[in-house]
Amino acid sequence: TTFFHHVNLQYSTISEFCTGEACQTMAVCNTQYYWYDERGKKVKCTAPQYVDFVMSSVQKLVTDEDVFPTKYGREFPSSFESLVKKICKYLFHVLAHIYWSHFKETLALELHGHLNTLYVHFILFAREFNLLDPKETAVMDDLTEVLCSGGGRGGGGGDGAGGGGAGAQNHGKER
């Protein structure tokens, strides 16, 4: 639930800039993301609608006692791993959208260090437990390489200065 709360908080800092007019599709680079409703039907939506669908869906899952039991002795569902992977995929889409479409605003708000730290922590956690398909995250490989190989020089932490901040800033401008 912590990643959900932190991604939601990070998005909330730029949500006023992520409008249906400014972000008509949920796209990152040349990849467009679609929401799939409960019947599995593909829904084309704006980025803010997509993020709202993600946050509502993930909120429902992380607070569902049958999915994330909090009582001792309760079993996790057999679908737990696939649900966690789905949550991670959706949260990754939101983080990628923030970088691709709203990094300039994040930088102006001086929140890029927080975004970089959140992103690195999320990616390393997802890698450790094999929660994201590398094909899914390929769109962010350049940034991931810069931030995750910082060798202590701003590798996602601090104020974004050094290797992490400069790489992220350039990454946002290149696209």
Coordinates of C-alpha atoms in Angstrom, one line a residue:
T1 CA 0.0 0.0 0.0
T2 CA 2.9 2.3 0.6
F3 CA 3.8 2.5 -3.1
F4 CA 0.2 3.2 -3.9
H5 CA 0.0 6.1 -1.5
H6 CA 3.3 7.6 -2.6
V7 CA 2.5 7.4 -6.3
N8 CA -0.9 8.9 -5.6
L9 CA 0.7 11.7 -3.6
Q10 CA 3.3 12.3 -6.3
Y11 CA 0.5 12.5 -9.0
S12 CA -1.6 14.8 -6.8
T13 CA 1.2 17.4 -7.0
I14 CA 0.9 17.7 -10.8
S15 CA -2.8 16.7 -11.2
E16 CA -3.9 20.3 -11.9
F17 CA -1.7 20.2 -15.0
C18 CA -2.9 16.8 -16.1
T19 CA -6.2 17.7 -17.7
G20 CA -8.3 16.1 -20.4
E21 CA -7.2 18.9 -22.8
A22 CA -3.5 18.7 -22.0
C23 CA -3.3 14.9 -21.8
Q24 CA -6.0 13.6 -24.2
T25 CA -4.6 10.0 -24.0
M26 CA -2.7 8.0 -21.5
A27 CA 0.5 7.9 -23.5
V28 CA 4.2 7.5 -22.8
C29 CA 6.5 8.0 -25.7
N30 CA 4.9 5.9 -28.6
T31 CA 3.0 3.7 -26.2
Q32 CA -0.7 4.4 -25.5
Y33 CA -2.3 2.8 -22.5
Y34 CA -6.0 1.8 -22.4
W35 CA -8.1 1.0 -19.4
Y36 CA -10.0 -2.3 -19.5
D37 CA -13.4 -2.3 -17.7
E38 CA -14.6 -5.1 -15.5
R39 CA -15.9 -7.0 -18.6
G40 CA -12.5 -6.8 -20.2
K41 CA -13.6 -4.2 -22.7
K42 CA -10.9 -1.7 -23.8
V43 CA -11.8 1.9 -22.9
K44 CA -10.0 4.8 -24.5
C45 CA -9.7 7.6 -22.0
T46 CA -7.8 10.7 -21.1
A47 CA -4.8 10.5 -18.9
P48 CA -6.6 11.9 -15.8
Q49 CA -9.4 9.5 -16.4
Y50 CA -7.0 6.6 -16.6
V51 CA -5.2 7.7 -13.5
D52 CA -8.5 8.0 -11.7
F53 CA -9.4 4.4 -12.8
V54 CA -6.0 3.2 -11.6
M55 CA -6.2 4.8 -8.2
S56 CA -9.8 3.7 -7.6
S57 CA -9.1 0.2 -8.7
V58 CA -5.9 -0.1 -6.7
Q59 CA -7.5 1.5 -3.6
K60 CA -10.2 -1.0 -3.8
L61 CA -7.7 -3.9 -4.0
V62 CA -5.3 -2.8 -1.3
T63 CA -8.2 -2.2 1.2
D64 CA -9.9 -5.6 0.4
E65 CA -9.4 -7.9 3.4
D66 CA -9.8 -10.9 1.0
V67 CA -6.9 -9.7 -1.2
F68 CA -4.6 -8.2 1.5
P69 CA -5.5 -9.9 4.7
T70 CA -4.4 -8.2 7.9
K71 CA -5.6 -10.7 10.5
Y72 CA -3.3 -13.5 11.6
G73 CA -4.1 -16.8 10.1
R74 CA -5.9 -15.5 7.1
E75 CA -4.8 -16.9 3.8
F76 CA -3.8 -14.8 0.8
P77 CA -5.8 -15.6 -2.3
S78 CA -4.3 -17.9 -5.0
S79 CA -4.5 -14.9 -7.4
F80 CA -2.4 -12.7 -5.1
E81 CA 0.7 -12.6 -7.2
S82 CA -1.2 -11.7 -10.4
L83 CA -3.1 -9.0 -8.6
V84 CA 0.1 -7.5 -7.2
K85 CA 1.7 -7.6 -10.7
K86 CA -1.4 -5.8 -12.1
I87 CA -1.2 -3.1 -9.4
C88 CA 2.5 -2.6 -10.2
K89 CA 1.9 -2.3 -13.9
Y90 CA -0.8 0.3 -13.3
L91 CA 1.4 2.3 -10.9
F92 CA 4.3 2.1 -13.3
H93 CA 2.0 3.6 -16.0
V94 CA 1.3 6.6 -13.7
L95 CA 4.9 7.1 -12.9
A96 CA 5.9 6.9 -16.5
H97 CA 3.2 9.4 -17.4
I98 CA 4.5 11.9 -14.8
Y99 CA 8.0 11.7 -16.2
W100 CA 7.0 11.9 -19.9
S101 CA 4.2 14.5 -19.6
H102 CA 4.8 16.4 -16.4
F103 CA 8.5 16.4 -15.6
K104 CA 8.8 20.1 -16.3
E105 CA 6.1 20.8 -13.7
T106 CA 7.7 18.4 -11.3
L107 CA 11.0 20.2 -11.7
A108 CA 9.4 23.6 -11.3
L109 CA 7.8 22.4 -8.0
E110 CA 11.3 21.1 -7.0
L111 CA 9.8 17.7 -6.5
H112 CA 12.0 15.8 -8.9
G113 CA 14.2 14.4 -6.1
H114 CA 11.1 12.9 -4.5
L115 CA 9.9 11.5 -7.9
N116 CA 13.3 10.0 -8.7
T117 CA 13.6 8.4 -5.2
L118 CA 10.1 7.0 -5.5
Y119 CA 10.8 5.7 -9.0
V120 CA 14.1 4.0 -8.1
H121 CA 12.6 2.4 -4.9
F122 CA 9.6 1.2 -6.9
I123 CA 11.7 -0.2 -9.8
L124 CA 14.2 -2.0 -7.5
F125 CA 11.4 -3.5 -5.4
A126 CA 9.5 -4.7 -8.6
R127 CA 12.8 -6.2 -10.0
E128 CA 13.6 -7.9 -6.7
F129 CA 10.2 -9.7 -6.7
N130 CA 9.7 -10.0 -10.5
L131 CA 6.6 -7.8 -10.4
L132 CA 7.0 -6.0 -13.8
D133 CA 7.4 -7.4 -17.3
P134 CA 10.6 -5.9 -18.8
K135 CA 8.7 -5.3 -22.0
E136 CA 6.3 -3.2 -20.0
T137 CA 9.0 -1.0 -18.6
A138 CA 11.2 -0.8 -21.7
V139 CA 9.7 2.6 -22.5
M140 CA 11.6 3.9 -19.4
D141 CA 14.8 1.9 -19.8
D142 CA 17.1 5.0 -20.4
L143 CA 15.9 6.8 -17.3
T144 CA 15.9 3.6 -15.2
E145 CA 19.6 3.0 -16.2
V146 CA 20.6 6.6 -15.3
L147 CA 18.8 6.6 -11.9
C148 CA 19.5 3.0 -10.8
S149 CA 23.2 3.0 -11.7
G150 CA 23.9 6.3 -10.0
G151 CA 26.6 4.7 -7.8
G152 CA 25.7 7.1 -5.0
R153 CA 25.7 10.1 -7.2
G154 CA 22.0 11.0 -7.0
G155 CA 20.9 7.5 -7.8
G156 CA 17.3 8.5 -7.2
G157 CA 17.7 10.1 -3.8
G158 CA 18.3 13.6 -2.5
D159 CA 17.6 16.7 -4.4
G160 CA 18.0 15.1 -7.9
A161 CA 21.4 16.7 -8.4
G162 CA 24.3 14.7 -9.8
G163 CA 23.7 11.7 -12.0
G164 CA 20.0 11.2 -11.2
G165 CA 18.6 14.6 -11.6
A166 CA 20.5 15.6 -14.7
G167 CA 19.7 12.4 -16.5
A168 CA 16.1 12.6 -15.6
Q169 CA 15.9 16.2 -16.7
N170 CA 17.6 15.4 -20.1
H171 CA 15.4 12.4 -20.5
G172 CA 12.3 14.5 -20.2
K173 CA 13.6 17.0 -22.7
E174 CA 14.7 14.4 -25.3
R175 CA 11.2 13.1 -25.8

